[in-house]
PDB file of C-alpha atoms in Angstrom:
ATOM      1  CA  MET G  16       0.000   0.000   0.000  1.00 90.00           C
ATOM      2  CA  ARG G  17       1.341   3.435  -0.844  1.00 96.00           C
ATOM      3  CA  ARG G  18       1.691   5.694   2.183  1.00 98.00           C
ATOM      4  CA  GLN G  19       2.296   9.415   2.343  1.00 97.00           C
ATOM      5  CA  ALA G  20       4.546  11.151   4.850  1.00 98.00           C
ATOM      6  CA  VAL G  21       2.719  13.153   7.494  1.00 97.00           C
ATOM      7  CA  SER G  22       3.653  15.820  10.002  1.00 95.00           C
ATOM      8  CA  SER G  23       3.211  14.083  13.352  1.00 96.00           C
ATOM      9  CA  THR G  24       5.407  13.404  16.360  1.00 96.00           C
ATOM     10  CA  SER G  25       4.347   9.737  16.529  1.00 97.00           C
ATOM     11  CA  ILE G  26       3.294   8.823  12.968  1.00 98.00           C
ATOM     12  CA  ALA G  27       5.664   8.841   9.987  1.00 98.00           C
ATOM     13  CA  SER G  28       3.278   7.945   7.147  1.00 98.00           C
ATOM     14  CA  VAL G  29      -0.317   6.931   6.448  1.00 98.00           C
ATOM     15  CA  GLY G  30      -1.987   5.059   3.607  1.00 98.00           C
ATOM     16  CA  TYR G  31      -5.550   4.015   2.902  1.00 98.00           C
ATOM     17  CA  ASP G  32      -6.995   1.394   0.561  1.00 98.00           C
ATOM     18  CA  ALA G  33     -10.657   2.245   0.006  1.00 97.00           C
ATOM     19  CA  ALA G  34     -11.309  -1.009  -1.879  1.00 97.00           C
ATOM     20  CA  VAL G  35     -10.769  -3.009   1.321  1.00 98.00           C
ATOM     21  CA  SER G  36     -11.279  -0.211   3.909  1.00 98.00           C
ATOM     22  CA  THR G  37      -7.788  -0.688   5.331  1.00 98.00           C
ATOM     23  CA  LEU G  38      -5.751   2.036   6.990  1.00 98.00           C
ATOM     24  CA  GLU G  39      -1.993   1.532   7.134  1.00 98.00           C
ATOM     25  CA  VAL G  40       0.082   3.512   9.628  1.00 98.00           C
ATOM     26  CA  GLU G  41       3.850   3.643   9.913  1.00 98.00           C
ATOM     27  CA  PHE G  42       4.971   4.910  13.296  1.00 98.00           C
ATOM     28  CA  ARG G  43       8.172   6.858  13.909  1.00 97.00           C
ATOM     29  CA  ASN G  44       9.625   3.787  15.654  1.00 97.00           C
ATOM     30  CA  GLY G  45       9.421   1.893  12.341  1.00 96.00           C
ATOM     31  CA  HIS G  46       6.478  -0.357  13.180  1.00 98.00           C
ATOM     32  CA  VAL G  47       3.727  -0.595  10.568  1.00 98.00           C
ATOM     33  CA  TYR G  48       0.148  -1.531  11.425  1.00 98.00           C
ATOM     34  CA  GLN G  49      -2.928  -2.124   9.313  1.00 98.00           C
ATOM     35  CA  TYR G  50      -6.305  -1.248  10.804  1.00 98.00           C
ATOM     36  CA  LEU G  51      -9.196  -3.123   9.214  1.00 98.00           C
ATOM     37  CA  GLU G  52     -12.688  -1.948   8.234  1.00 98.00           C
ATOM     38  CA  VAL G  53     -11.882   1.732   8.700  1.00 98.00           C
ATOM     39  CA  ALA G  54     -14.413   4.031   7.043  1.00 98.00           C
ATOM     40  CA  LYS G  55     -13.032   6.514   4.537  1.00 97.00           C
ATOM     41  CA  ARG G  56     -14.434   9.385   6.626  1.00 98.00           C
ATOM     42  CA  LEU G  57     -12.193   8.284   9.519  1.00 97.00           C
ATOM     43  CA  TYR G  58      -9.175   8.287   7.233  1.00 98.00           C
ATOM     44  CA  TRP G  59      -9.940  11.858   6.158  1.00 98.00           C
ATOM     45  CA  ALA G  60     -10.584  12.893   9.766  1.00 98.00           C
ATOM     46  CA  LEU G  61      -7.229  11.389  10.796  1.00 98.00           C
ATOM     47  CA  MET G  62      -5.433  13.227   8.008  1.00 98.00           C
ATOM     48  CA  SER G  63      -6.915  16.565   9.090  1.00 97.00           C
ATOM     49  CA  ALA G  64      -6.655  16.066  12.866  1.00 97.00           C
ATOM     50  CA  ASP G  65      -4.664  18.550  14.941  1.00 96.00           C
ATOM     51  CA  SER G  66      -3.010  15.589  16.663  1.00 97.00           C
ATOM     52  CA  MET G  67      -2.904  12.504  14.466  1.00 98.00           C
ATOM     53  CA  GLY G  68      -1.575  10.307  17.266  1.00 97.00           C
ATOM     54  CA  ALA G  69      -4.321  11.339  19.681  1.00 97.00           C
ATOM     55  CA  PHE G  70      -6.998  10.861  17.002  1.00 98.00           C
ATOM     56  CA  LEU G  71      -5.672   7.413  16.112  1.00 98.00           C
ATOM     57  CA  ASN G  72      -5.657   6.385  19.771  1.00 97.00           C
ATOM     58  CA  ARG G  73      -9.117   7.784  20.451  1.00 96.00           C
ATOM     59  CA  GLU G  74     -11.053   6.899  17.278  1.00 97.00           C
ATOM     60  CA  ILE G  75      -9.310   3.986  15.554  1.00 97.00           C
ATOM     61  CA  ARG G  76      -6.891   1.900  17.615  1.00 95.00           C
ATOM     62  CA  ASP G  77      -9.276   0.262  20.083  1.00 93.00           C
ATOM     63  CA  GLN G  78     -12.299   0.238  17.767  1.00 96.00           C
ATOM     64  CA  HIS G  79     -10.800  -1.685  14.843  1.00 97.00           C
ATOM     65  CA  GLU G  80      -9.062  -4.994  14.389  1.00 97.00           C
ATOM     66  CA  PHE G  81      -5.422  -4.506  13.497  1.00 97.00           C
ATOM     67  CA  ARG G  82      -2.336  -6.428  12.516  1.00 97.00           C
ATOM     68  CA  ARG G  83       1.313  -5.525  12.731  1.00 97.00           C
ATOM     69  CA  ILE G  84       3.008  -6.044   9.390  1.00 96.00           C
ATOM     70  CA  SER G  85       6.542  -4.924  10.273  1.00 85.00           C
TER      71      SER G  85
END
């Protein structure tokens, strides 16, 4: 999945695959996670959030199944 670099203290890059509703997040520590069944509106909200890390923790992390891919 293609990710784009973001300006965040905890997140390095973010990608989204609308065909399968999967959000991919690369953290500054190098770990990459995929969050499953994430609505496109949440992706856009994450990308425009004042604090991407706080938004991810509050709205996505505990509400969606995820897998670590690296």
